[in-house]
């Protein structure tokens, strides 16, 4: 029996984190996190927006840093 969880795009999750520029909206960070964790990219995007609106000001620089450093 295989317990591999499929990612939202129907492919098995990758072994390591990578940006998903093909399915991404802005630099592919949220899509990459979604592929890595196996959850829907919309949930990740909503999380980033919610964290930004709730006053966690570091979410935007962290998002940009991950987009520039990863891959």
Short mmCIF file of the C-alpha atoms (twelve columns), coordinates in Angstrom:
data_MODEL
# 
_entry.id   MODEL 
# 
loop_
_atom_site.group_PDB 
_atom_site.id 
_atom_site.type_symbol 
_atom_site.label_atom_id 
_atom_site.label_alt_id 
_atom_site.label_comp_id 
_atom_site.label_asym_id 
_atom_site.label_seq_id 
_atom_site.Cartn_x 
_atom_site.Cartn_y 
_atom_site.Cartn_z 
_atom_site.pdbx_PDB_model_num 
ATOM 1  C CA . UNK A 1  0.000  0.000  0.000   1 
ATOM 2  C CA . UNK A 2  1.335  3.411  -0.953  1 
ATOM 3  C CA . UNK A 3  0.708  6.270  1.523   1 
ATOM 4  C CA . UNK A 4  2.027  9.066  -0.716  1 
ATOM 5  C CA . UNK A 5  -0.290 12.074 -0.570  1 
ATOM 6  C CA . UNK A 6  -0.855 13.799 -3.892  1 
ATOM 7  C CA . UNK A 7  -0.380 17.521 -4.169  1 
ATOM 8  C CA . UNK A 8  -3.180 19.758 -5.492  1 
ATOM 9  C CA . UNK A 9  -1.874 19.499 -9.042  1 
ATOM 10 C CA . UNK A 10 -2.189 15.689 -9.021  1 
ATOM 11 C CA . UNK A 11 1.534  14.955 -8.831  1 
ATOM 12 C CA . UNK A 12 3.256  13.441 -5.817  1 
ATOM 13 C CA . UNK A 13 4.984  16.063 -3.650  1 
ATOM 14 C CA . UNK A 14 8.672  16.664 -4.324  1 
ATOM 15 C CA . UNK A 15 11.356 15.636 -1.873  1 
ATOM 16 C CA . UNK A 16 12.527 19.226 -1.309  1 
ATOM 17 C CA . UNK A 17 11.095 22.718 -1.536  1 
ATOM 18 C CA . UNK A 18 11.112 24.357 -4.945  1 
ATOM 19 C CA . UNK A 19 9.300  27.366 -6.353  1 
ATOM 20 C CA . UNK A 20 6.463  26.477 -8.699  1 
ATOM 21 C CA . UNK A 21 6.692  29.276 -11.252 1 
ATOM 22 C CA . UNK A 22 4.424  27.469 -13.710 1 
ATOM 23 C CA . UNK A 23 1.451  27.360 -11.300 1 
ATOM 24 C CA . UNK A 24 2.405  30.418 -9.266  1 
ATOM 25 C CA . UNK A 25 0.903  33.889 -9.383  1 
ATOM 26 C CA . UNK A 26 3.779  35.902 -7.918  1 
ATOM 27 C CA . UNK A 27 7.226  34.299 -8.018  1 
ATOM 28 C CA . UNK A 28 5.734  30.835 -7.347  1 
ATOM 29 C CA . UNK A 29 6.301  30.927 -3.575  1 
ATOM 30 C CA . UNK A 30 2.783  30.002 -2.465  1 
ATOM 31 C CA . UNK A 31 2.468  27.309 -5.124  1 
ATOM 32 C CA . UNK A 32 5.847  25.897 -4.089  1 
ATOM 33 C CA . UNK A 33 4.855  25.817 -0.418  1 
ATOM 34 C CA . UNK A 34 1.559  24.170 -1.391  1 
ATOM 35 C CA . UNK A 35 3.358  21.504 -3.432  1 
ATOM 36 C CA . UNK A 36 5.813  20.872 -0.601  1 
ATOM 37 C CA . UNK A 37 3.113  20.516 2.061   1 
ATOM 38 C CA . UNK A 38 0.468  18.903 -0.154  1 
ATOM 39 C CA . UNK A 39 -2.238 21.506 0.505   1 
ATOM 40 C CA . UNK A 40 -4.177 23.765 -1.845  1 
ATOM 41 C CA . UNK A 41 -2.283 26.891 -3.019  1 
ATOM 42 C CA . UNK A 42 -5.337 29.060 -2.299  1 
ATOM 43 C CA . UNK A 43 -5.059 28.171 1.409   1 
ATOM 44 C CA . UNK A 44 -1.391 29.233 1.440   1 
ATOM 45 C CA . UNK A 45 -2.194 32.498 -0.347  1 
ATOM 46 C CA . UNK A 46 -5.049 33.255 2.060   1 
ATOM 47 C CA . UNK A 47 -2.658 32.574 4.952   1 
ATOM 48 C CA . UNK A 48 -0.113 35.067 3.607   1 
ATOM 49 C CA . UNK A 49 -2.788 37.724 3.052   1 
ATOM 50 C CA . UNK A 50 -4.326 37.132 6.494   1 
ATOM 51 C CA . UNK A 51 -0.928 37.332 8.204   1 
ATOM 52 C CA . UNK A 52 -0.152 40.568 6.368   1 
ATOM 53 C CA . UNK A 53 -3.509 42.135 7.246   1 
ATOM 54 C CA . UNK A 54 -3.252 41.047 10.886  1 
ATOM 55 C CA . UNK A 55 -0.125 43.103 11.272  1 
ATOM 56 C CA . UNK A 56 2.682  40.602 10.891  1 
ATOM 57 C CA . UNK A 57 4.737  43.019 8.814   1 
ATOM 58 C CA . UNK A 58 7.498  40.532 8.116   1 
ATOM 59 C CA . UNK A 59 5.367  38.384 5.807   1 
ATOM 60 C CA . UNK A 60 6.034  40.520 2.729   1 
ATOM 61 C CA . UNK A 61 9.849  40.647 3.138   1 
ATOM 62 C CA . UNK A 62 9.902  36.923 3.976   1 
ATOM 63 C CA . UNK A 63 7.825  36.141 0.866   1 
ATOM 64 C CA . UNK A 64 10.182 38.192 -1.296  1 
ATOM 65 C CA . UNK A 65 13.272 36.637 0.304   1 
ATOM 66 C CA . UNK A 66 11.990 33.104 -0.296  1 
ATOM 67 C CA . UNK A 67 11.181 34.019 -3.885  1 
ATOM 68 C CA . UNK A 68 14.683 35.374 -4.477  1 
ATOM 69 C CA . UNK A 69 16.647 32.720 -2.570  1 
ATOM 70 C CA . UNK A 70 14.810 29.493 -3.430  1 
ATOM 71 C CA . UNK A 71 15.693 27.679 -6.642  1 
# 
